Amino acid sequence: MSGNSFGRMFRITTFGESHGQAVGVVVDGVPAGLELSEKDVQVELDRRRPGTSRIVTPRAEPDKVEILSGVFQGKTLGTPIAMVVKNVAFEDEPYEVIKDLPRPGHADITYLLKYGHVDYRGGGRASGRETVSRVAAGAIAKKLLKSVGIRVLAHTIEVAGIGVDLDKISLDAVQKADENLIRCADQSAAKKMVEAIKKAQEEGDSVGGVVEVIVMGVPEGLGETVFDKLDADIAKALMSIGAVKGVEIGAGFGMARMRGSEAVDQFTVDPKTKKIMTLTNNAGGILGGISTGMPIIARIAVKPTSSISKPLTTVNLKTMKEATIRVKGKHDPCICPRIVPVIEAMLALVLADHMLRAGKVDSSRFK
Amino acid sequence: MSGNSFGRMFRITTFGESHGQAVGVVVDGVPAGLELSEKDVQVELDRRRPGTSRIVTPRAEPDKVEILSGVFQGKTLGTPIAMVVKNVAFEDEPYEVIKDLPRPGHADITYLLKYGHVDYRGGGRASGRETVSRVAAGAIAKKLLKSVGIRVLAHTIEVAGIGVDLDKISLDAVQKADENLIRCADQSAAKKMVEAIKKAQEEGDSVGGVVEVIVMGVPEGLGETVFDKLDADIAKALMSIGAVKGVEIGAGFGMARMRGSEAVDQFTVDPKTKKIMTLTNNAGGILGGISTGMPIIARIAVKPTSSISKPLTTVNLKTMKEATIRVKGKHDPCICPRIVPVIEAMLALVLADHMLRAGKVDSSRFK
Amino acid sequence: MSGNSFGRMFRITTFGESHGQAVGVVVDGVPAGLELSEKDVQVELDRRRPGTSRIVTPRAEPDKVEILSGVFQGKTLGTPIAMVVKNVAFEDEPYEVIKDLPRPGHADITYLLKYGHVDYRGGGRASGRETVSRVAAGAIAKKLLKSVGIRVLAHTIEVAGIGVDLDKISLDAVQKADENLIRCADQSAAKKMVEAIKKAQEEGDSVGGVVEVIVMGVPEGLGETVFDKLDADIAKALMSIGAVKGVEIGAGFGMARMRGSEAVDQFTVDPKTKKIMTLTNNAGGILGGISTGMPIIARIAVKPTSSISKPLTTVNLKTMKEATIRVKGKHDPCICPRIVPVIEAMLALVLADHMLRAGKVDSSRFK
Amino acid sequence: MSGNSFGRMFRITTFGESHGQAVGVVVDGVPAGLELSEKDVQVELDRRRPGTSRIVTPRAEPDKVEILSGVFQGKTLGTPIAMVVKNVAFEDEPYEVIKDLPRPGHADITYLLKYGHVDYRGGGRASGRETVSRVAAGAIAKKLLKSVGIRVLAHTIEVAGIGVDLDKISLDAVQKADENLIRCADQSAAKKMVEAIKKAQEEGDSVGGVVEVIVMGVPEGLGETVFDKLDADIAKALMSIGAVKGVEIGAGFGMARMRGSEAVDQFTVDPKTKKIMTLTNNAGGILGGISTGMPIIARIAVKPTSSISKPLTTVNLKTMKEATIRVKGKHDPCICPRIVPVIEAMLALVLADHMLRAGKVDSSRFK
């Protein structure tokens, strides 16, 4: 029973191997009448695409999206929106070599054990290239959320042990995080992070980091009881991204070290809206799995890239003897900046789904 | 669209409010022929039940399980197994008082905003009492897993900032963690934790902590591509537990601070099984969302109990003015020990589901 | 992967074997604030229960429903509603005898082949007793539908080859169908049907028939594109009832013999509502899988009861030799009248589900 | 909540409007290692495509399938298989004209009422063109089933009231049904049917019919308890096909007129396999929702095409006054022959899904 679909009412099904014909996604459940064009999607795919910088992989991936269905005269039809991004022709890469040498830290070995027959070229289905589908679908989710006043923003907050002071980061700064290579809202920390990445790269190594995502404008009442809690669905969404090894909501692991009197967000009345709000937001906008109306905040732990040029010990599957492997090719020494648009996409998908589940998208507005 | 079901092939649907008639669960997808009795379930419910110690809530909850269907002559039928645990009569608790005073840190306010009509007694559906259903279902999952050699073990590894040295904790010690009140495998740390909890309690406060779960005997190949990765499903399962604010797999957030050369688990050949294994297990037994055959390791951040006797600021919903609340009653000042059987149950449910999804339970063995 | 759940947003999960502890159902997805009591459910269960008449099985089944969760102060909470109906103690029935003699026309053999371990008493999970769960859940669906002006009515239209003239049956007559034993809207045909049933019964035989269901007050726009068409979901709902061998919508199989010019329902404007309506209703209220606003009409073919006292040839599973079986006990010689509340329940479940899916239940009305 | 997916373990998601960029399907859940090429799919699409005959619509639809993912070196990967069929450029068809004139018998009106914004060209998503996706996915299901000895065959058994004698139709004849235009296994009845169709067409009218599908080689034990019965899933699959108004299994509606002693399929022992079999097959291979091992037989009622050149009364949506419409263009006067490959595809999809659900596809065979 495969696992290539996500969401209940805003539901996506992705497909594609890294070096196959194409990657893509079918998005089902988008209400009819939403304005949508390929441009809306392309702008997010362009954010995901590696740039020319040294710290992100310089492979040429034009990633031109094509919408095959579900949109007519510039508006969605309420029918499935299929999007395809063709894979460009890859030069003669020496993938045959690694066929019998599973790369440590990669899914080569587990896919082989599970499926028997695998597309070993560039990681196949397990490649980070599958995030093209997430980002394309997320772009539609973002468009839908924008129409109801919800914004999703992510930024790198830690790389190679270099962190930022979250208390000093304004929402404005987060919005400008895209301006530096590492997508960090603190321009001075960003420089140090880039230095650390370069250093690791020069040493044939890689580094990890932490990325934060913030959702503004979330209405109260999103999320369901017990299992399909908003934070539970966010946790799944984020942990499903390759390289993510941890997820926390609000104060997260920090909350394990607080006392109750310190951790609890006490209530007050918002002077403007006259609604209940909390004085702090350790809960990250979610109580009992249901949104409070405060900003939703989540963070992920991103492991260092496993593709490094330092030699690693693997096992030759033919001889079942240890062997040494050096992963060649140009790889990102730190994938935090590239994960930023992906984590935004995943949050947007979860929020769009729960907005529909809660009946909070009045689709008649689009008619 | 409600969220009271979990799992795809080993699928549970839970029900019940804290102070209603009963709590319970329907477990669908259990293969026919598995030996099962109420005793198998009761033993786990008894582990969940609060004891007489000062550090866990002393309410009397006999929690006697009754199996209503799906079992005949001591064996499962392959049909849904419905289990019910009656709620005992509650003494005249002053719940009417809190009707208009949402408790900070609790779901009172979000349930009210979402549903309009709520059972405000003891948290209703949002009460920790719903974990009775999880533990009962998990007991069946454990029985199924045991039949194929898989064991799930959890233990408290940090409370109030007092941690244990994981490198010094043996699997044997973990199995004996239940012997102390806090369910910590390090008996000396356990004492300090209990002290810290008592101190917080005396001050009308509460503390949080970290709980770890280990799964031994997992075959390789569990988990699916892209979204239904094993770690993604574990993250959802664990984040869906009340009071959990963070989830990590393997080295987790620690991996964000490692270099690639340090983080990558290199391969070797297991001298006994002649299968590929890894020298370290930073990945926590999962690569690309699919199990490697190494132990699965996950950890959760548990927030301090929000029910404290220190005064907290809330808003009176009738007057919409600030008010002070002190949560009376006997509450756990630290829920880590009570979460131990719950996290085990959730891991067992995820593993049982993925064992079935991968076709790894040969039900003919039960016939 | 079991199949004991039905519906997407109004979702039920049923459980229970005929001679086990209980049968029951968990209903998830009912909006909060709907008035509901056990009485609402009991009245439908009483319609399902066999009477004292000769033509329906005279076993004593009090079928008292108990609501365990999801209702507080007479209103739904939006949380799962668990309902249980205890099975009464059965007298010493000679079920051991049939253990090795699968009854022809029954599921004894297929359950045994599929599950290996079965509850052979009274059909176990395959017994018609499972419809208690359908009817109980359907009662809630009916209550929800009633609140938005939708009514579901069923009646027997053919038994043992004796039919009624549908053109002469008024909606009023259908509402009074419950007044005779066979639940036929044509009182004179009803008499003939009862005669035919008695005759068959005297000869140790049974008869089949056709039951029709009508849904009034359906808004336009229910049903989804391609697979989850309203008629597709109705077909599944009805074919899932034991003893049903055919389903048709509107003119159904009769339409296969019409010409297009005769079959097509032409459009006009309803003088009262000023909405589009059709002059005829061969489509049974559904075009392209989506409701038109006209009444929904469906019919099912009900096979004659397989439990007859005439001898039938079976195979002894121990010897694998042919053997003769006579099904003893008191069985309905025609189950059409008892299927009437069941088909109503199933239609109500499908409609409630699609009303929620289409966002047509404004739950704020209940608040 | 959209409805463009079908199946649980062998799960398809289709997309595409009749006159959009493309139609297509993502097939998830196909085991790894199955040999598959575009040719396997193309042969089924070619069967679906209209021929040059007068009785099927002569529009040029080359329908060339392209597999974008999930297949590598001629074998499936266990990952989603995305298939796309481009829509050819349509000549300047006068669809603007019908924009405000919903065609009676078509989904124009219900789609408009439901979605507000519709692709009115050629029926959009409601067009019969969506069956391209079903047939393409069905081709893969057939390939999988073939590998385990299951074959699916359909044939036209009634058109315009002209039927065949099913007792005289051999399986051989059914396999040759494709040889005549109407896909009827009785060559002489086929001629009469074609005559009747031509006559209707000359009169600007259309005719309906009945199509039967047979599945050979089905193992016992497919199908689940209560709701996901094999026949229930078949009923949904078939009723979801446009133009289908009725579904029956085995003796179907005929069974409503039988006595129990006549209807019940009595047991005997198959002299070859030494397994239990039935002497007759009124049940159509399914008892209690679970396959018996006998051939599965289902039939559908196909309504006459609603696109006829005779004038029909509709309502002009701008003026809300009655208007007359004549559907121009070349339309099939009887869609039975074109529905044959579609019904085969749907049965293959249901069977493949239930084979996987029952764990009856040993995917290690493909490795």
Coordinates of C-alpha atoms in Angstrom, one line a residue, chain A residues 175-312:
Chain A
Q175 CA 10.0 38.0 4.7
K176 CA 13.4 39.2 3.5
A177 CA 15.2 36.0 4.4
D178 CA 15.2 35.0 0.7
E179 CA 17.6 37.8 0.0
N180 CA 20.7 35.8 1.2
L181 CA 21.9 32.5 0.0
I182 CA 21.1 30.7 3.2
R183 CA 17.7 32.2 3.6
C184 CA 18.4 33.4 7.2
A185 CA 16.5 36.4 8.5
D186 CA 19.6 37.6 10.4
Q187 CA 21.9 39.0 7.7
S188 CA 25.0 38.9 10.0
A189 CA 24.4 35.3 11.1
A190 CA 23.8 34.4 7.5
K191 CA 27.3 35.4 6.6
K192 CA 28.8 33.3 9.4
M193 CA 26.6 30.3 8.2
V194 CA 27.8 30.7 4.7
E195 CA 31.4 30.7 5.9
A196 CA 30.8 27.6 7.9
I197 CA 29.3 25.9 4.9
K198 CA 32.1 26.8 2.7
K199 CA 34.6 25.5 5.2
A200 CA 32.8 22.2 5.5
Q201 CA 32.6 21.9 1.7
E202 CA 36.3 22.6 1.3
E203 CA 36.9 19.7 3.7
G204 CA 34.7 17.4 1.7
D205 CA 32.1 17.5 4.4
S206 CA 28.6 18.9 4.9
V207 CA 26.6 20.6 7.7
G208 CA 23.0 20.5 9.1
G209 CA 20.7 23.1 10.6
V210 CA 17.3 24.1 11.7
V211 CA 14.6 25.7 9.7
E212 CA 11.5 27.5 11.2
V213 CA 8.1 28.0 9.6
I214 CA 5.5 30.5 10.7
V215 CA 1.9 30.7 9.6
M216 CA 0.1 34.0 10.0
G217 CA -3.6 34.7 9.8
V218 CA -4.8 31.2 10.9
P219 CA -8.3 31.2 12.1
E220 CA -9.2 29.4 15.3
G221 CA -10.7 26.0 15.1
L222 CA -8.5 24.2 12.6
G223 CA -7.5 20.6 13.4
E224 CA -9.5 17.6 14.7
T225 CA -9.7 15.6 17.8
V226 CA -7.3 12.9 18.9
F227 CA -5.4 11.8 15.8
D228 CA -5.8 14.3 13.1
K229 CA -4.7 17.1 15.4
L230 CA -3.3 20.1 13.5
D231 CA 0.2 19.6 15.1
A232 CA 0.1 15.8 14.4
D233 CA -0.6 16.5 10.7
I234 CA 2.1 19.1 10.6
A235 CA 4.6 16.7 12.3
K236 CA 3.9 14.1 9.6
A237 CA 4.1 16.6 6.8
L238 CA 7.5 17.9 7.9
M239 CA 9.0 14.5 8.9
S240 CA 8.1 13.2 5.5
I241 CA 10.6 15.6 3.9
G242 CA 13.9 13.9 3.2
A243 CA 16.7 14.9 5.6
V244 CA 14.4 15.9 8.4
K245 CA 15.1 14.1 11.7
G246 CA 13.0 16.2 14.2
V247 CA 10.0 18.4 14.4
E248 CA 8.8 20.7 17.2
I249 CA 5.9 23.0 17.6
G250 CA 6.0 26.3 19.5
A251 CA 8.6 26.1 22.3
G252 CA 9.0 22.4 21.4
F253 CA 11.8 20.5 23.2
G254 CA 12.5 23.7 25.1
M255 CA 9.1 23.2 26.8
A256 CA 10.4 19.9 28.3
R257 CA 12.7 22.0 30.4
M258 CA 10.2 24.6 31.5
R259 CA 7.9 24.6 34.6
G260 CA 4.2 24.6 34.0
S261 CA 3.8 28.2 35.3
E262 CA 6.3 29.3 32.7
A263 CA 5.1 27.2 29.8
V264 CA 1.4 27.9 30.0
D265 CA 0.2 30.6 27.7
Q266 CA -2.1 32.7 29.8
F267 CA -5.2 34.3 28.3
T268 CA -6.2 37.9 27.7
V269 CA -8.5 39.7 25.4
D270 CA -7.1 41.1 22.2
P271 CA -7.9 44.8 22.4
K272 CA -8.5 45.1 18.6
T273 CA -10.5 42.0 17.8
K274 CA -12.0 41.5 21.2
K275 CA -11.2 37.9 20.9
I276 CA -9.4 35.7 23.3
M277 CA -5.6 35.6 22.7
T278 CA -2.6 34.4 24.6
L279 CA 0.1 36.5 26.2
T280 CA 2.9 34.2 25.0
N281 CA 2.9 31.6 22.3
N282 CA 4.8 28.6 23.7
A283 CA 2.1 26.4 22.3
G284 CA 2.9 27.5 18.8
G285 CA -0.7 28.4 18.0
I286 CA -2.2 25.0 18.8
L287 CA -4.0 23.8 21.9
G288 CA -5.4 20.2 22.1
G289 CA -4.6 19.9 18.4
I290 CA -6.8 22.8 17.4
S291 CA -5.6 26.2 16.3
T292 CA -6.0 29.1 18.7
G293 CA -5.8 31.9 16.2
M294 CA -2.2 32.7 17.3
P295 CA 0.6 32.2 14.7
I296 CA 1.5 28.6 14.1
I297 CA 5.2 28.0 14.6
A298 CA 7.1 24.8 13.8
R299 CA 10.8 23.9 13.4
I300 CA 12.6 21.1 11.8
A301 CA 16.0 19.5 12.4
V302 CA 17.8 19.1 9.0
K303 CA 20.6 16.6 8.9
P304 CA 23.8 17.3 7.1
T305 CA 23.8 16.1 3.5
S306 CA 24.9 12.5 3.2
S307 CA 26.5 13.1 -0.2
I308 CA 30.0 14.1 0.8
S309 CA 33.3 13.7 -1.0
K310 CA 35.0 12.3 2.1
P311 CA 35.4 8.5 1.8
L312 CA 32.7 6.5 3.6

